[in-house]
Tab-separated table of C-alpha atoms in Angstrom:
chain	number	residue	atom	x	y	z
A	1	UNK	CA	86.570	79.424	-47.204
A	2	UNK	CA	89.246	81.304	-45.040
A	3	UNK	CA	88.567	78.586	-41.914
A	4	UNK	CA	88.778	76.206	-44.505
A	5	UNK	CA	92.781	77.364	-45.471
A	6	UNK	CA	93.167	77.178	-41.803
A	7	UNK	CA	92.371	73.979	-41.039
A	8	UNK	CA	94.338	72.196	-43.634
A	9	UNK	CA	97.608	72.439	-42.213
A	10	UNK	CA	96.585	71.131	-38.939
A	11	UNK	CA	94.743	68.165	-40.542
A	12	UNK	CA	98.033	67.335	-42.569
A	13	UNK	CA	100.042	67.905	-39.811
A	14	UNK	CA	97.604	65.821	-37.369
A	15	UNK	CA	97.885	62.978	-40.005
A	16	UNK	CA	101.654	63.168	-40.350
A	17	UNK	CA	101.966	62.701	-36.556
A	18	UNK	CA	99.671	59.899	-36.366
A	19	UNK	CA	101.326	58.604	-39.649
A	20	UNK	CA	104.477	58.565	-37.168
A	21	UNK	CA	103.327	57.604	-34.439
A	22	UNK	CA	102.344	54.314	-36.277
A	23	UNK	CA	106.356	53.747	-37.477
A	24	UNK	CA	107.372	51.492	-35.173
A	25	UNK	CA	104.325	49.173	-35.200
A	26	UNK	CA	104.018	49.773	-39.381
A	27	UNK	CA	107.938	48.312	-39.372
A	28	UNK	CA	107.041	45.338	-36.986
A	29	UNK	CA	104.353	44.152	-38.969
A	30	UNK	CA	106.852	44.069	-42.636
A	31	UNK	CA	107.841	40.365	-42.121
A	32	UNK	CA	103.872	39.269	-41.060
A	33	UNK	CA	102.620	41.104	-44.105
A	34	UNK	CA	104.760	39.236	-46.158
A	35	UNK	CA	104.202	35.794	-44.556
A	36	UNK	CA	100.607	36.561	-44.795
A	37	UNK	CA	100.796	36.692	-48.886
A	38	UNK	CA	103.509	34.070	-49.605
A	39	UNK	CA	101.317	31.251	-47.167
A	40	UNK	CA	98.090	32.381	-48.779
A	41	UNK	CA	100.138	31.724	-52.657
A	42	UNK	CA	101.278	28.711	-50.930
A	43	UNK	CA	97.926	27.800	-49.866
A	44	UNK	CA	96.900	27.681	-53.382
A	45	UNK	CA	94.851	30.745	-53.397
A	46	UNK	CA	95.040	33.368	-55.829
A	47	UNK	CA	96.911	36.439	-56.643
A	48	UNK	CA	93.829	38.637	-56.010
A	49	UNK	CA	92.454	36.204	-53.558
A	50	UNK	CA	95.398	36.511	-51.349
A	51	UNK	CA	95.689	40.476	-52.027
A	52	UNK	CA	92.280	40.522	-51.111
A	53	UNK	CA	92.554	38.910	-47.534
A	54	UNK	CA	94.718	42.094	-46.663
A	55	UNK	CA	93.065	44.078	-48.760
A	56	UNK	CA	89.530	43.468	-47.152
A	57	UNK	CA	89.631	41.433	-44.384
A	58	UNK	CA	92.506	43.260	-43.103
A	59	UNK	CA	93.154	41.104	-39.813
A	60	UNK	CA	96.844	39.346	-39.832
A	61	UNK	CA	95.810	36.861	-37.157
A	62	UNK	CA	92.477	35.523	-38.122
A	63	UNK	CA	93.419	36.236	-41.938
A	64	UNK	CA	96.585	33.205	-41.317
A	65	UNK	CA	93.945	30.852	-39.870
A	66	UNK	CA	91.701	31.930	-42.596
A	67	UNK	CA	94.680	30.967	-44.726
A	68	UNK	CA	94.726	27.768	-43.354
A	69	UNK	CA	90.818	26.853	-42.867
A	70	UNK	CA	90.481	27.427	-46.977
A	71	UNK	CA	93.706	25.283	-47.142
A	72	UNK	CA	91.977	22.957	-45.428
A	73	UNK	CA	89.039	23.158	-47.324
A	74	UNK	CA	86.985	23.366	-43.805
A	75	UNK	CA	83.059	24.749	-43.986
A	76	UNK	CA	82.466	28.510	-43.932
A	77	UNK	CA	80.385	27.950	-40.556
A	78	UNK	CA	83.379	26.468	-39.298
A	79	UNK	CA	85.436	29.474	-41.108
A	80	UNK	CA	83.071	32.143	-39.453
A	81	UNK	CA	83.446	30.595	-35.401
A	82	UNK	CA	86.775	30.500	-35.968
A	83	UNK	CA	86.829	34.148	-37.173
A	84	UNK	CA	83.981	35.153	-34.465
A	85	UNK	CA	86.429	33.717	-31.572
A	86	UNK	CA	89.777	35.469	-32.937
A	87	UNK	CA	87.996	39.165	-33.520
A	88	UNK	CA	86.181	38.803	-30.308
A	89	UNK	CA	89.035	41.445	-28.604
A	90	UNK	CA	87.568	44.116	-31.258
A	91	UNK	CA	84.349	44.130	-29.472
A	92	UNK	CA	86.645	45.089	-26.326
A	93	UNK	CA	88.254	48.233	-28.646
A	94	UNK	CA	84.779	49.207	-30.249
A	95	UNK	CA	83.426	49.463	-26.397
A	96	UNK	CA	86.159	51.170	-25.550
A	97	UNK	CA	86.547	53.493	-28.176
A	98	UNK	CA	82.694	54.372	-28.591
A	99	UNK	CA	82.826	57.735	-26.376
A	100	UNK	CA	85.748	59.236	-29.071
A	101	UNK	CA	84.825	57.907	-31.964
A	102	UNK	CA	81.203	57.069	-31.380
A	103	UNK	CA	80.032	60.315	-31.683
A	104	UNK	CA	81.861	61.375	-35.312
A	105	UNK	CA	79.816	61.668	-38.223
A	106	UNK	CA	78.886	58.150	-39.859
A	107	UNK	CA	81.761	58.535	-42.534
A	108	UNK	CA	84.383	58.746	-39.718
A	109	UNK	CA	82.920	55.692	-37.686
A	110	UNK	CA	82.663	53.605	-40.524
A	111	UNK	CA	86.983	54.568	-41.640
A	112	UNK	CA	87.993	54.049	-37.879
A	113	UNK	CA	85.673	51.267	-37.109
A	114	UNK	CA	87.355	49.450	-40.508
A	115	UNK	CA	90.807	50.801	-39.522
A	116	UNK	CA	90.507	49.461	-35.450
A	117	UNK	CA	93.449	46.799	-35.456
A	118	UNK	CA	95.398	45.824	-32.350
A	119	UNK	CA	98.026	48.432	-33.435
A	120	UNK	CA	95.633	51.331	-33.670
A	121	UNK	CA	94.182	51.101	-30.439
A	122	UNK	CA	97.387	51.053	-29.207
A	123	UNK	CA	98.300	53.927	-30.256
A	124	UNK	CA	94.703	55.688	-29.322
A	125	UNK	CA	92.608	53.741	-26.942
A	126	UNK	CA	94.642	55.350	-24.205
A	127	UNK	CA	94.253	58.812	-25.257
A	128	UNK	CA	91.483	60.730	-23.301
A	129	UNK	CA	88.222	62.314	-25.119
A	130	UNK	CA	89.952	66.006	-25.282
A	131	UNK	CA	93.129	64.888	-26.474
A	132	UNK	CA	91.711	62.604	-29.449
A	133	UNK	CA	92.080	63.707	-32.881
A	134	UNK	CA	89.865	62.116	-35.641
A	135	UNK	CA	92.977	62.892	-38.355
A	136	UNK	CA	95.467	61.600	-36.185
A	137	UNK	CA	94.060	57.934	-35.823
A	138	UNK	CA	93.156	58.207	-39.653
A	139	UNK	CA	96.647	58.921	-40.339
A	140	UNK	CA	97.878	56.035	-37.594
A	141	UNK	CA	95.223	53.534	-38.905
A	142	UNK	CA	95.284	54.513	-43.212
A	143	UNK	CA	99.133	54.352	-42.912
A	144	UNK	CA	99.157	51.051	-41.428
A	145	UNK	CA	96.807	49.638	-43.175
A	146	UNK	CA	99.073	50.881	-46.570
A	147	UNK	CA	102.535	49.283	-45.384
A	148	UNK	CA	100.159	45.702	-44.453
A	149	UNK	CA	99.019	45.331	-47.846
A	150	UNK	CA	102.117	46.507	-49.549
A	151	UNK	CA	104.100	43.965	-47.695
A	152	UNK	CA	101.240	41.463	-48.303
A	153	UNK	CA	101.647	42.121	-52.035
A	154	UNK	CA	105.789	41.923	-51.748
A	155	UNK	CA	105.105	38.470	-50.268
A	156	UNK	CA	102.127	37.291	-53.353
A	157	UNK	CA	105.257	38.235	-56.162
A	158	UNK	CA	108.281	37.168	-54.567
A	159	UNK	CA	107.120	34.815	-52.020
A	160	UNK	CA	109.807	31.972	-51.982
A	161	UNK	CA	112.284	34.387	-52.651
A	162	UNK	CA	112.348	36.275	-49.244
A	163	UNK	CA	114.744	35.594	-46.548
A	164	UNK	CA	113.270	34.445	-43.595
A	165	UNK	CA	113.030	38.491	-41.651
A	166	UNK	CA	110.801	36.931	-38.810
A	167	UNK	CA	114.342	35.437	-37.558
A	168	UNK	CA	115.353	38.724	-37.089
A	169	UNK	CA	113.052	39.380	-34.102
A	170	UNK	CA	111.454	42.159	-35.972
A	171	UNK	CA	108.204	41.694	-33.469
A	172	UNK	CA	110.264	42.987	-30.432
A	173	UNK	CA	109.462	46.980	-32.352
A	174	UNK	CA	105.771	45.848	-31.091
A	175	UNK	CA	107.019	45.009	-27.771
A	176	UNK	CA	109.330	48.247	-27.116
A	177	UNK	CA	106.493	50.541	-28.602
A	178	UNK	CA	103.473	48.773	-26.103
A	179	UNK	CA	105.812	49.324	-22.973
A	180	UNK	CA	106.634	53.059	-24.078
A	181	UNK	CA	102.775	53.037	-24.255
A	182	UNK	CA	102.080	51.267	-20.733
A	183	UNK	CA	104.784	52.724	-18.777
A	184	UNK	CA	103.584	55.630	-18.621
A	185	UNK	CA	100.171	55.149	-17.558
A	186	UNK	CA	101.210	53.427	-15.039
A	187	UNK	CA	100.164	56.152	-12.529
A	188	UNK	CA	98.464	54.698	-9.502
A	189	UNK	CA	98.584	50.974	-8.053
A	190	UNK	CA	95.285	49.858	-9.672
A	191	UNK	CA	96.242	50.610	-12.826
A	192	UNK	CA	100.107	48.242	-11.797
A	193	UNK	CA	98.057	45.912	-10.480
A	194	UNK	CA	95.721	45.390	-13.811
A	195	UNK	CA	99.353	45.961	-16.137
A	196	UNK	CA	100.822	43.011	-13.784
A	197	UNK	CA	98.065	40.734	-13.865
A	198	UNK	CA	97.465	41.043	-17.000
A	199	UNK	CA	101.345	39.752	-17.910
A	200	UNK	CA	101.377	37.346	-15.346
A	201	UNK	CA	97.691	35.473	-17.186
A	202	UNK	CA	99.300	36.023	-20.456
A	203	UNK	CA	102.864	34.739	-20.295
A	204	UNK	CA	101.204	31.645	-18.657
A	205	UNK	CA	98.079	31.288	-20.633
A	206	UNK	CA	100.560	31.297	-23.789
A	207	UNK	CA	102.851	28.772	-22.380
A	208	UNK	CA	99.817	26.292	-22.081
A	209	UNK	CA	98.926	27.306	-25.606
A	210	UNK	CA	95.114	28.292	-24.419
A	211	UNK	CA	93.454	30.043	-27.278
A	212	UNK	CA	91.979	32.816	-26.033
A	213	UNK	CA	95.209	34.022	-24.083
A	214	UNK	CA	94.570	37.245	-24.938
A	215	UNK	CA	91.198	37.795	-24.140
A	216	UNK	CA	91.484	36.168	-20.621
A	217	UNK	CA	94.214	37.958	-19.855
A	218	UNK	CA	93.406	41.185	-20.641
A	219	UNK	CA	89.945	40.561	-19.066
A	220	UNK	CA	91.846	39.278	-16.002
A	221	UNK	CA	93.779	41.984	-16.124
A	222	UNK	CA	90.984	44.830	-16.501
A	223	UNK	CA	89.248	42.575	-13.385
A	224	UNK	CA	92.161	42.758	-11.276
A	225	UNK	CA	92.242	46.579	-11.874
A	226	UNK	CA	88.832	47.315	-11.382
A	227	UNK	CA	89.070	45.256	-8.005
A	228	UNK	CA	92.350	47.281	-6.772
A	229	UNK	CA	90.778	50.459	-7.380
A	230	UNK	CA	87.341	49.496	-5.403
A	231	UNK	CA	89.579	48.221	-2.340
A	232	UNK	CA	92.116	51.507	-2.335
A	233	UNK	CA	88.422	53.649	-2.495
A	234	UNK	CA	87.283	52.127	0.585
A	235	UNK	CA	90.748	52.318	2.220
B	1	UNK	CA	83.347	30.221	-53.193
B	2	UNK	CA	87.152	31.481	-51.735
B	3	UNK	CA	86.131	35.117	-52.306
B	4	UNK	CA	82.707	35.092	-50.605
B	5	UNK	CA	84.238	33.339	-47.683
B	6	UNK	CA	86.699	35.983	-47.512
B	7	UNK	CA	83.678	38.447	-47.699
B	8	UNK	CA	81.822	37.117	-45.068
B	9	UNK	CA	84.661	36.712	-42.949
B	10	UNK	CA	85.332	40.436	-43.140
B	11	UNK	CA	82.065	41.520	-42.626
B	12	UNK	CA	82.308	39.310	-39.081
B	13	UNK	CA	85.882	41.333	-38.644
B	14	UNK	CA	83.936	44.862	-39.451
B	15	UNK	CA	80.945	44.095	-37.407
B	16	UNK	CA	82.989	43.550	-34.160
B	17	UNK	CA	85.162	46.540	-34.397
B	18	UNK	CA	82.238	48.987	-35.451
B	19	UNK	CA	79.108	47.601	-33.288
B	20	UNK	CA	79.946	49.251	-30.202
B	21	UNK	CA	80.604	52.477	-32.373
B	22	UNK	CA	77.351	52.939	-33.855
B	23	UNK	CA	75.246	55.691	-31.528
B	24	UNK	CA	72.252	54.224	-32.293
B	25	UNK	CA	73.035	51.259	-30.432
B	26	UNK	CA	71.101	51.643	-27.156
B	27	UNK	CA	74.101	50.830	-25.206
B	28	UNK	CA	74.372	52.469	-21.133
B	29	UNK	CA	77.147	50.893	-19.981
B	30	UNK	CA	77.152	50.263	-15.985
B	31	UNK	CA	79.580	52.827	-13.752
B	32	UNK	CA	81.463	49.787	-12.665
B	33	UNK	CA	82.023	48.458	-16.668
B	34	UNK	CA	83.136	51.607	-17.354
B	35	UNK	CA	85.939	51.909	-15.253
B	36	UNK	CA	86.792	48.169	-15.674
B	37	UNK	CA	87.372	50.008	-19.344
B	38	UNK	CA	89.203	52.759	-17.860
B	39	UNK	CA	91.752	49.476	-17.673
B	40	UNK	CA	91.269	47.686	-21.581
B	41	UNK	CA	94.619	50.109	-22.785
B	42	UNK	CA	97.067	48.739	-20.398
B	43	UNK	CA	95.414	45.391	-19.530
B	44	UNK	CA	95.865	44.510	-23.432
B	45	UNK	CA	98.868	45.850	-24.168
B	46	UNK	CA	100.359	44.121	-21.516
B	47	UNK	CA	98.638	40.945	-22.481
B	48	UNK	CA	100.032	41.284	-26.268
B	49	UNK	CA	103.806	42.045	-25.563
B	50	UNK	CA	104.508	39.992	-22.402
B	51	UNK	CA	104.925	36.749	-24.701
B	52	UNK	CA	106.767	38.428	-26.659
B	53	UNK	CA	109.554	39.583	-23.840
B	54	UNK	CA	108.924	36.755	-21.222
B	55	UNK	CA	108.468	33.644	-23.886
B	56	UNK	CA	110.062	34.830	-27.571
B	57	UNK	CA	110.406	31.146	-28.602
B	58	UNK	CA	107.286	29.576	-26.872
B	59	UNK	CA	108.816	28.610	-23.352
B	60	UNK	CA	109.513	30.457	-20.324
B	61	UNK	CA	112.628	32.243	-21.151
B	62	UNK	CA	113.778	34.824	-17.978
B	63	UNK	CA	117.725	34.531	-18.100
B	64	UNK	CA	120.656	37.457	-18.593
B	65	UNK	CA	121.007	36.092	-22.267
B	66	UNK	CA	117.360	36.576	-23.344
B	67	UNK	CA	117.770	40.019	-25.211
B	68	UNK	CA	114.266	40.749	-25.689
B	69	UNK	CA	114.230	40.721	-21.457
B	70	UNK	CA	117.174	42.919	-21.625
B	71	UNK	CA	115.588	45.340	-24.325
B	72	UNK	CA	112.422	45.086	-22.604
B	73	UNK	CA	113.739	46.100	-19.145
B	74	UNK	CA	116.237	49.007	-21.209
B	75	UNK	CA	112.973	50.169	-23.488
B	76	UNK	CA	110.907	50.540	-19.812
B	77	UNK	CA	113.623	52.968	-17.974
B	78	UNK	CA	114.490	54.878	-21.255
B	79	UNK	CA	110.706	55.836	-21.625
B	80	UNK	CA	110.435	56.849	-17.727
B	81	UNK	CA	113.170	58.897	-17.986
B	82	UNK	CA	112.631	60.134	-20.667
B	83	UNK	CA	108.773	59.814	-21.721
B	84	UNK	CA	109.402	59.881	-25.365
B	85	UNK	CA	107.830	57.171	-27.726
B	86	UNK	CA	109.444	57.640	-30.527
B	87	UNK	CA	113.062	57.586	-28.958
B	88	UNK	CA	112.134	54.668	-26.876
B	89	UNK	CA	111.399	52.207	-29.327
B	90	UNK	CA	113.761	53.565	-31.793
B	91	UNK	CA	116.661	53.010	-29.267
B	92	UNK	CA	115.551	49.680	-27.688
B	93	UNK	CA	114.995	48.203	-31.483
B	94	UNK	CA	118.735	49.267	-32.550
B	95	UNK	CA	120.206	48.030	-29.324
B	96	UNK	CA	118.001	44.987	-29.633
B	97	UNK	CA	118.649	44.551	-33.439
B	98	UNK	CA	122.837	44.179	-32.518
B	99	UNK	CA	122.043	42.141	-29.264
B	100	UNK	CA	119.857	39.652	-30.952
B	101	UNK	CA	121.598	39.504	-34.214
B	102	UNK	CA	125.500	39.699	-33.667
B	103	UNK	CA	126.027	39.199	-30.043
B	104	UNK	CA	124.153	36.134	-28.507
């Protein structure tokens, strides 16, 4: 009981901090959230349809091509390669994340394992075992996933009526939070070597508009770091 | 039929962020894999916001007028002087906000 009064505050206050943490990236996303529900109304799907897209599937990019493979009226085999190539960088995030949160009790897994976006292993995949706190990613990952679907479901209801935010440049918060992330890890010349390959395979990949830009390059990148830190051992 | 597509679709999404989660998965990963992971935070990061800085309107865009460059390059010395997170992208996003918006 008396432990119990003790550790409440520091599990509010964990999930406050991870709550802010999240800010930046929860702002960025506003104007995809509500893309995401006016394109699936668009699409002809339904209210709840479209709700439920962010509401469940809870992926922006492979829930837009979703968006657009129902439009399209393609096969669900067709619907789940599509998906299977897109969420193939969470395989990447569950590997990396299984020492922290692999060993939490199954109720954990299964909340961070659902909440694991892009944006939350930002914010955690480079934190070390000691340093990770279960309430802090819950608050990171449950308050993300909140401000997704509430902009989803501004989008579903007033849809057509929305200015067009992603002219803004809203998606440079996601850039200025990654580099306040990278920057700083950047501690040794394997780990500049993996950051710079990685942006080098990227930038071009995208230009070339090759599909699975991301996972290359991050793959390349991870490679070229790997590499680097062999040679400088043996040096 | 829309509905159980969307259901299947995110059981595929839940399956590949939780597999690798699960302990009961027999998993030992190699000495070398796991330092290749020691990389995945940086490596992706890197690999989700250079487009964004280096090609904000899908071509090569590295000029003086390019404000997310600008930001970019302002957001990465802010943060090594000053190594906070918060401050970093708070600053870079106003200055980037009245750069992007009223100035070019």
């Amino acid at each position: 009981m008396n432990t119990e009064v003790q550790i409440m505050p520091n599990r509010h206050s964990l999930f406050m901090q991870g709550t802010i943490a999240m800010i930046p990236l929860s702002v960025a996303v506003i104007p995809w959230g509500l893309l995401a529900g006016s394109y699936a109304i668009e699409s002809g799907l339904s209210p709840l349809e479209s709700q439920a897209l962010s509401a469940i599937l809870f992926a922006g990019s492979a829930q837009l091509v979703a968006t657009g493979m129902i439009k399209a009226g393609v096969g669900l085999t067709t619907m789940l390669l599509t998906t299977l190539f897109i969420t193939s960088r969470h395989f990447l995030y569950s590997v990396s994340m299984r020492d922290k949160i692999g060993k939490l009790p199954l109720r954990w897994r299964l909340a961070l394992g659902y909440l694991l976006t892009d944006e939350l292993f930002a914010i955690c995949g480079n934190q070390s075992e000691q340093r990770f706190e279960p309430w802090y990613a819950l608050g990171a990952g449950l308050s993300f996933y909140l401000c997704w679907n509430l902009a989803t479901l501004i989008g579903i209801v007033a849809g057509s009526y929305i200015p067009a935010l992603n002219e803004l440049g809203l998606e440079f918060a996601v850039a200025a939070t990654f580099i306040a992330l990278v920057i700083p890890n950047i501690k040794n010349s394997p780990t500049l070597v993996a950051v710079l390959v990685a942006l080098v395979l990227s930038v071009s990949l995208n230009l070339i508009q090759f599909e699975g830009a991301l996972m290359i390059a991050s793959i390349g990148g991870m490679l070229a770091g790997y590499l680097a830190e062999t040679i400088t051992r043996r040096a | 039929m829309t509905l159980l597509a969307i259901l299947a679709m995110a059981a595929l999404v839940f399956f590949s962020r939780y597999v690798f989660l699960e302990p009961k998965l027999p998993l030992r990963l190699a000495p070398q894999l796991q330092s290749m992971l020691g990389y995945s935070g940086p490596a992706v990061l890197t690999a989700i916001l250079a487009p964004i800085v280096f090609a904000p309107e899908d071509e090569l865009w590295v000029a003086a007028d390019n404000p997310y460059l600008l930001c970019a390059i302002l957001a990465s010395v802010i943060i090594y002087k000053t190594g906070n997170v918060l401050l970093t992208t708070v600053l870079s996003m106003v200055i980037f906000l009245i750069l992007n918006n009223l100035v070019f």
